[in-house]
Structures are given as C-alpha cells and as structure tokens.
Coordinates of C-alpha atoms in Angstrom, one line a residue:
M21 CA 73.7 19.4 10.7
L22 CA 74.3 22.6 8.5
P23 CA 75.5 22.2 4.9
E24 CA 79.0 22.3 4.7
K25 CA 78.8 25.8 2.9
F26 CA 76.9 27.3 5.6
S27 CA 79.4 27.1 8.8
K28 CA 77.8 28.7 12.3
G29 CA 79.2 31.3 13.7
R30 CA 81.7 32.9 10.9
C31 CA 82.0 35.5 8.2
F32 CA 82.4 33.5 5.0
V33 CA 84.4 34.5 1.8
G34 CA 85.9 32.7 -1.0
R35 CA 88.6 30.6 -1.8
K36 CA 92.0 32.1 -2.8
R37 CA 91.9 33.0 -6.6
A38 CA 94.6 32.2 -9.0
Q39 CA 97.5 34.7 -9.0
V40 CA 96.9 35.7 -13.0
T41 CA 96.8 39.4 -13.4
L42 CA 95.4 41.8 -15.8
T43 CA 98.9 42.5 -17.3
D44 CA 99.0 38.9 -18.0
V45 CA 95.7 39.0 -19.9
A46 CA 96.7 42.4 -21.9
K47 CA 99.9 40.9 -22.6
R48 CA 98.5 37.6 -24.1
A49 CA 95.9 39.7 -26.1
G50 CA 98.4 42.1 -27.4
V51 CA 96.6 45.1 -26.0
S52 CA 97.2 47.4 -23.0
I53 CA 96.2 47.1 -19.3
A54 CA 93.5 50.0 -19.8
T55 CA 92.1 48.6 -22.9
A56 CA 91.7 44.9 -21.6
S57 CA 90.0 46.0 -18.3
K58 CA 87.4 48.2 -20.6
A59 CA 87.1 44.7 -22.6
L60 CA 86.4 42.9 -19.7
N61 CA 84.0 45.5 -17.7
A62 CA 81.7 45.8 -20.9
R63 CA 82.9 49.3 -21.5
G64 CA 81.8 51.1 -25.1
E65 CA 84.7 52.3 -26.2
V66 CA 86.4 48.7 -27.2
A67 CA 86.0 47.6 -30.6
P68 CA 84.1 44.1 -30.9
A69 CA 86.8 42.1 -32.1
T70 CA 89.6 43.3 -29.5
R71 CA 86.8 42.6 -26.9
R72 CA 86.6 39.2 -28.3
R73 CA 90.3 38.5 -28.5
V74 CA 90.8 40.3 -24.5
Q75 CA 88.0 37.6 -23.3
Q76 CA 89.4 34.4 -25.3
A77 CA 92.6 35.6 -23.7
A78 CA 91.2 35.8 -20.3
E79 CA 89.3 32.4 -20.3
E80 CA 92.8 30.6 -21.9
L81 CA 94.5 31.9 -18.5
A82 CA 91.6 31.2 -16.1
F83 CA 91.9 35.0 -15.2
Q84 CA 89.9 36.1 -12.1
P85 CA 89.3 39.5 -11.6
N86 CA 90.2 41.1 -8.5
V87 CA 87.0 42.2 -7.3
L88 CA 87.9 44.5 -4.5
A89 CA 90.4 46.5 -7.0
R90 CA 87.7 46.6 -9.5
G91 CA 85.1 47.9 -7.0
L92 CA 87.2 50.7 -6.5
I93 CA 86.9 51.7 -10.1
S94 CA 83.3 50.7 -11.2
G95 CA 81.7 51.3 -8.0
N96 CA 80.4 47.8 -7.0
T97 CA 82.1 44.2 -6.2
R98 CA 79.2 42.3 -7.2
T99 CA 79.2 40.8 -3.8
I100 CA 76.1 41.2 -1.2
G101 CA 76.4 40.6 2.4
L102 CA 73.6 38.4 4.3
L103 CA 73.3 38.4 7.9
T104 CA 71.3 36.6 9.9
D105 CA 71.0 36.7 13.9
E106 CA 70.5 32.9 14.2
L107 CA 71.2 30.3 11.8
S108 CA 70.8 27.8 14.1
A109 CA 66.7 28.3 13.1
A110 CA 67.8 26.0 10.3
R111 CA 64.2 24.9 9.5
F112 CA 63.4 28.2 8.4
A113 CA 66.6 30.6 7.6
I114 CA 68.4 27.7 5.4
P115 CA 65.8 27.8 2.6
V116 CA 65.5 31.1 2.6
L117 CA 69.2 31.4 2.4
L118 CA 69.5 28.8 -0.7
G119 CA 66.8 30.6 -2.2
A120 CA 68.5 33.9 -2.0
E121 CA 72.3 32.2 -2.8
N122 CA 70.9 30.7 -5.9
A123 CA 69.3 33.8 -7.0
L124 CA 72.2 35.5 -6.7
G125 CA 74.5 32.8 -8.7
N126 CA 72.6 33.2 -11.2
E127 CA 73.5 36.6 -11.9
Q128 CA 77.0 36.0 -11.1
M129 CA 77.0 37.7 -7.6
S130 CA 78.7 36.3 -4.5
V131 CA 77.3 36.1 -1.1
L132 CA 79.3 36.9 2.4
L133 CA 77.2 35.2 5.1
C134 CA 77.9 36.2 9.0
D135 CA 75.8 34.8 11.8
A136 CA 75.5 37.3 14.2
R137 CA 73.9 34.9 16.9
G138 CA 71.8 37.1 18.6
D139 CA 74.4 39.2 20.0
A140 CA 74.2 42.8 19.2
I141 CA 78.2 43.7 19.3
R142 CA 78.6 40.8 17.1
R143 CA 76.4 42.1 14.8
R144 CA 77.7 45.5 14.7
H145 CA 81.2 44.0 14.2
Y146 CA 79.9 42.0 11.0
I147 CA 78.3 44.7 9.9
R148 CA 81.8 46.7 10.0
T149 CA 83.3 43.8 8.3
L150 CA 80.8 43.3 5.3
L151 CA 81.0 46.9 4.8
A152 CA 84.9 46.7 4.4
R153 CA 84.6 44.1 2.2
Q154 CA 82.5 46.9 0.3
V155 CA 79.4 44.7 -0.3
D156 CA 77.4 46.1 -2.7
G157 CA 74.1 45.6 -0.3
F158 CA 72.7 43.8 2.7
I159 CA 70.0 41.2 2.9
I160 CA 68.8 40.9 6.8
L161 CA 67.4 37.4 7.0
G162 CA 65.1 36.7 10.1
D163 CA 64.1 33.5 11.8
A164 CA 60.8 34.2 13.1
N165 CA 58.9 36.1 10.2
D166 CA 58.8 38.6 13.1
L167 CA 59.0 42.8 13.6
R168 CA 62.8 43.6 14.3
P169 CA 64.2 46.6 14.9
S170 CA 65.5 48.4 11.6
L171 CA 69.6 48.4 10.6
T172 CA 69.5 50.2 8.2
R173 CA 70.7 53.7 9.8
D174 CA 74.2 51.9 10.2
I175 CA 74.3 50.6 6.8
P176 CA 75.0 52.8 3.9
V177 CA 74.6 50.7 1.3
P178 CA 70.8 49.1 -0.1
V179 CA 69.2 46.8 2.4
V180 CA 66.4 44.2 2.0
Y181 CA 64.9 42.3 5.3
A182 CA 64.0 38.7 4.4
Y183 CA 61.9 36.7 6.8
C184 CA 61.4 39.4 8.8
E185 CA 59.5 43.0 9.2
S186 CA 61.9 46.0 9.8
D187 CA 59.6 48.5 12.2
D188 CA 60.9 51.1 9.8
P189 CA 57.6 51.5 7.3
S190 CA 60.8 53.2 5.0
D191 CA 62.7 49.7 4.5
I192 CA 61.8 47.0 2.3
S193 CA 60.6 44.2 3.6
I194 CA 59.7 40.4 2.3
I195 CA 57.8 38.2 4.9
A196 CA 55.7 35.0 4.4
D197 CA 52.1 35.9 4.4
D198 CA 50.9 33.8 7.6
A199 CA 46.9 35.1 7.2
G200 CA 46.9 34.1 3.5
G201 CA 48.5 30.5 4.4
A202 CA 45.6 30.4 6.6
R203 CA 42.9 31.2 4.6
L204 CA 44.5 28.6 2.0
A205 CA 43.7 25.7 4.7
A206 CA 40.5 27.1 6.2
E207 CA 39.2 27.6 2.8
H208 CA 40.0 24.1 1.9
L209 CA 38.3 22.5 5.0
V210 CA 35.1 24.6 4.3
S211 CA 35.0 23.4 0.6
L212 CA 35.4 19.8 2.0
G213 CA 32.2 20.5 3.7
R214 CA 33.3 20.5 7.1
K215 CA 31.3 22.4 9.8
R216 CA 32.6 22.1 13.4
I217 CA 36.4 23.4 12.7
A218 CA 38.7 23.9 15.5
H219 CA 42.6 25.5 15.8
I220 CA 45.1 24.5 17.8
T221 CA 48.3 26.6 17.6
G222 CA 51.5 27.8 19.2
D223 CA 52.9 30.4 21.1
P224 CA 50.9 33.5 21.0
G225 CA 54.1 35.6 21.1
Y226 CA 54.3 34.9 17.7
R227 CA 53.0 36.9 15.2
A228 CA 52.6 34.2 12.9
A229 CA 50.0 32.3 15.5
R230 CA 48.2 35.5 16.2
D231 CA 48.1 36.1 12.2
R232 CA 47.0 32.4 11.3
A233 CA 44.5 32.5 14.2
A234 CA 42.7 35.5 12.9
A235 CA 42.6 34.9 9.1
F236 CA 41.2 31.2 10.2
A237 CA 38.3 33.0 12.1
E238 CA 37.6 35.2 9.1
V239 CA 37.4 32.5 6.5
L240 CA 34.5 30.7 9.1
D241 CA 32.7 34.0 9.6
T242 CA 32.8 34.8 5.7
A243 CA 31.3 31.0 5.4
G244 CA 28.6 31.5 8.2
L245 CA 30.2 29.0 10.5
A246 CA 31.2 28.8 13.8
P247 CA 34.5 27.9 15.3
A248 CA 34.5 24.6 17.3
G249 CA 35.7 26.8 20.5
E250 CA 38.5 29.1 21.0
P251 CA 41.7 28.9 19.0
L252 CA 44.1 26.9 21.2
F253 CA 47.2 28.3 22.0
G254 CA 50.2 26.4 23.6
Q255 CA 54.0 25.2 22.3
W256 CA 54.8 24.6 18.8
S257 CA 55.1 20.7 19.7
Q258 CA 53.9 17.2 18.9
R259 CA 53.6 17.0 22.7
W260 CA 51.2 20.0 22.8
G261 CA 49.3 18.8 19.9
R262 CA 48.0 15.5 21.5
H263 CA 47.2 17.4 24.9
A264 CA 45.2 19.9 22.9
T265 CA 43.5 17.6 21.0
A266 CA 42.5 15.4 24.3
R267 CA 40.9 18.8 25.6
L268 CA 39.3 19.8 22.5
L269 CA 37.7 16.5 21.8
A270 CA 36.7 16.6 25.3
A271 CA 34.8 20.0 25.0
H272 CA 33.6 19.9 21.3
P273 CA 33.4 15.7 20.8
D274 CA 31.6 17.1 17.3
V275 CA 34.6 18.4 15.9
D276 CA 35.1 17.6 12.3
A277 CA 38.1 19.3 11.0
I278 CA 41.3 20.6 13.0
F279 CA 43.6 23.4 11.6
C280 CA 46.6 23.1 13.1
G281 CA 49.5 25.9 13.1
N282 CA 52.3 23.8 12.2
D283 CA 53.0 20.2 11.3
Q284 CA 54.5 19.3 14.7
I285 CA 51.2 20.0 16.5
A286 CA 49.5 18.3 13.7
S287 CA 51.2 15.5 13.9
G288 CA 50.9 14.9 17.5
A289 CA 46.8 16.0 16.8
A290 CA 47.2 12.7 14.5
E291 CA 48.4 10.7 17.3
A292 CA 45.8 11.7 19.8
L293 CA 42.9 11.2 17.5
R294 CA 43.8 7.7 16.6
E295 CA 44.0 7.0 20.3
L296 CA 40.7 8.4 20.7
G297 CA 39.2 6.3 18.3
R298 CA 38.7 9.0 15.7
S299 CA 39.8 8.0 12.1
V300 CA 41.6 11.0 9.9
P301 CA 40.1 12.1 7.8
D302 CA 36.7 10.5 7.6
D303 CA 36.1 11.2 11.0
V304 CA 38.3 14.5 11.4
A305 CA 39.8 16.3 8.6
L306 CA 43.3 17.6 9.8
V307 CA 45.7 20.0 8.0
G308 CA 49.0 21.1 9.1
Y309 CA 51.3 24.4 8.5
D310 CA 55.0 24.6 7.2
N311 CA 55.4 21.6 4.8
W312 CA 58.1 20.0 7.1
E313 CA 58.7 16.8 5.3
V314 CA 60.3 14.7 8.3
F315 CA 56.4 15.4 9.9
A316 CA 53.9 16.0 6.9
T317 CA 55.0 12.7 5.0
E318 CA 55.6 10.7 8.1
C319 CA 52.1 11.3 9.7
R320 CA 50.0 8.8 9.6
P321 CA 48.3 9.5 7.4
P322 CA 50.4 12.1 5.9
L323 CA 49.3 15.8 6.2
T324 CA 47.6 18.4 4.0
T325 CA 49.6 21.5 4.5
V326 CA 51.0 24.9 3.9
D327 CA 54.1 25.0 2.4
L328 CA 55.7 28.5 2.7
N329 CA 57.5 28.7 -0.2
L330 CA 60.8 30.1 1.6
E331 CA 63.4 29.2 -1.3
Q332 CA 61.2 31.6 -3.6
L333 CA 61.1 34.1 -0.7
G334 CA 64.9 34.2 -0.7
A335 CA 64.6 34.5 -4.5
T336 CA 62.4 37.2 -4.1
A337 CA 64.5 39.4 -1.2
V338 CA 67.0 39.2 -4.3
Q339 CA 65.3 40.4 -6.8
H340 CA 64.1 43.4 -4.9
L341 CA 68.0 44.1 -3.7
F342 CA 68.4 44.4 -7.0
A343 CA 66.0 46.9 -8.0
V344 CA 67.1 48.8 -5.3
L345 CA 70.3 48.7 -6.7
D346 CA 69.2 50.0 -9.9
G347 CA 67.9 53.2 -8.4
E348 CA 64.6 52.3 -7.6
Q349 CA 62.8 53.4 -4.5
H350 CA 61.1 50.4 -2.8
S351 CA 59.6 50.4 1.1
G352 CA 57.2 48.7 2.6
V353 CA 55.8 45.0 2.9
V354 CA 56.1 42.3 0.4
R355 CA 53.9 39.0 1.6
Q356 CA 55.5 36.1 -0.2
P357 CA 52.3 33.5 -0.9
G358 CA 52.7 30.1 0.4
R359 CA 50.6 27.0 -1.1
L360 CA 48.5 24.2 -0.1
V361 CA 50.3 20.7 -0.1
V362 CA 47.1 18.3 -0.6
R363 CA 47.8 14.9 1.0
E364 CA 45.7 11.9 2.4
S365 CA 44.6 13.8 6.0
T366 CA 42.0 15.5 4.7
G367 CA 40.4 12.7 2.4
V368 CA 41.9 14.0 -0.8
A369 CA 44.7 11.8 -2.1
P370 CA 47.4 13.6 -4.5
A371 CA 47.6 12.5 -8.0
R372 CA 50.2 9.6 -8.7

C-alpha cells in the first residue's frame, strides 16, 4: 500500500490555494502592487521597514503567491517534476522519493510526481504536462539502479537521474554503490576470520547482482582467500535462497560464511541452514543486502546486512539538481555509499 500522498498512475498537484491576491496584500500594507511584489520576492530596492510591513500583511492574510504567475516574472516556480517509470517498486522507489521530497521541502520547494508505469506514451505525456507546469527541473527516478536511456534531450530544463544511470555520460546520475556495499559485507566476514566464504545472489541480468559478485571476489582475492565455489545466480527470493544453500553445502560442506545478494535470499539461506543442522552464526555466518526490515529483523537470527541509504540518495539527487539550477555544470555518475548494519547473524550482537 502506497502512502496517501503518493497515489499510483496520476500526476500530482497541490490543493487549490486561498483566494487572497497580491492586491489585497498591497492594500493592507499601504503600498503599490509593484512594491508588494518586490518585497515578497526579496528584491533589493525595497526599504527594510516597507519589506517587513508587506511581509506582515501577507502573513496576516495567509497570502499564498501564484507560483505560475511569479514564474513568468522570475523565471522559476520553485517546483520540481519527479518522473518515475514504476512506483509500484515501492521497496526502492519510495525511500528515494521520500528523501528527495524532504530535501525539497526543506528549501520550500514543491514536487509534482508522475508515474509513467513503464509506458513510453504515458512518459512523453507526463513530460509535456510537467513542462506545461513550468517546473524548474526534473528528477528521473529509477527502480533498479541500472542503466536507462537518457530523456534529457526531450527536457529543456535541468535533469538529474536518481537510482538509475543515464546512458548519456554528459548527464548527472546518482546511484547506489553496489560494489562498495558488497565490499563492506565481504570485508566484515573476512575480519571475523571466516575462510570459506560463498556468494548466493539474484538474477545476473541485474547490474547490481554482477557488480556485487565482482566486488565480493576482489575482496577475497585481496585477502588471499579462494571463494567457496562460483557465485550462485538465481532469483531474488527466499525459495532460491533455500535451494541454493542446500546445493552449496552439498558441494562445499566446509562453508563457514555466506554473503547473499539480498535479504530475501539470506532469509531463505538461514532456513536451509537450520534444516541442515548448521548453526548461524557459530557454524556459518550470514550477511544479506538491502536492510529490508521485514526480512532482516524477523530472520532467525536477525541479519547483518547492507543498507542502501536510499533516502540519502534522494537527498543527494536534490543537492545536485540545486547545483545545476545555480549554474554549475555537473555530469557523470555519483555513487551513494551504503552502510553495514551489524546484527546477530555474523556473531556480533548490536549495542543495546
């Protein structure tokens, strides 16, 4: 269920504003309309005492400026268009969205959210709709931290890509650092003295799965350790975690640690290890990925896992958009670091 403020499949706009006009504010403050406008828009040619009088009048009348009209004058509406292709991927999209919305709200900026649901015609329609609303910029929100076609050529205002990477290197993209997160997990297991470490992960069609597997192998190689078999690619599911773990232990019974590509796989692995008579973490230490609480905290024992830091990723995307709006030239890929959340599945109980 999505939060009420984010209903799927629609373009979102704010409520109708109160019908108090700039003329009303000017009359109450005893100034001309032009002076009231300058005072409310922080123009320098208004005396401080006059500015305070106008601002007080606006507050008393609960005046809300007509953002679109002000945009015709100032060239900006303090509104950002946020376009996603699949808001139903709520596990990843919603935290990024909340982080972006919070950062924009802190700067008293508004968000217009549109969900194209993977439909190219709908996407083009929403781009036109948002541009008609005179948004100052766009955030393109992905759902898989993967490469996607650039939309920038169709959008005449600044664009930042979040939780996806534009295929145009001149764009600016903010993505989760999958390789860095995998290194955190592998280094943690190595630091615990584990020697026979295996990797079970999801669909190799996802770049995240490939990047995590490659980084895992690099850490073991640097530590002088050979992995316990090749990475096992499959589905992002508990069922795959159970099946792969049984297969892994049949081939490599000396495994003493498993790094899993997500928390669902790790939860399934924990079940399989119990059924096979292996204790977690005494016999086999276990690390997941994503910090999805419904799996990570309810697993027996609770999972050590990598948190993608998705809300911060959304906030970082906003920071880069602000920089571009201020005239800075930004391009390339920014990798938002994750963090290791240590729980009992690796034998290190968290501080109480």
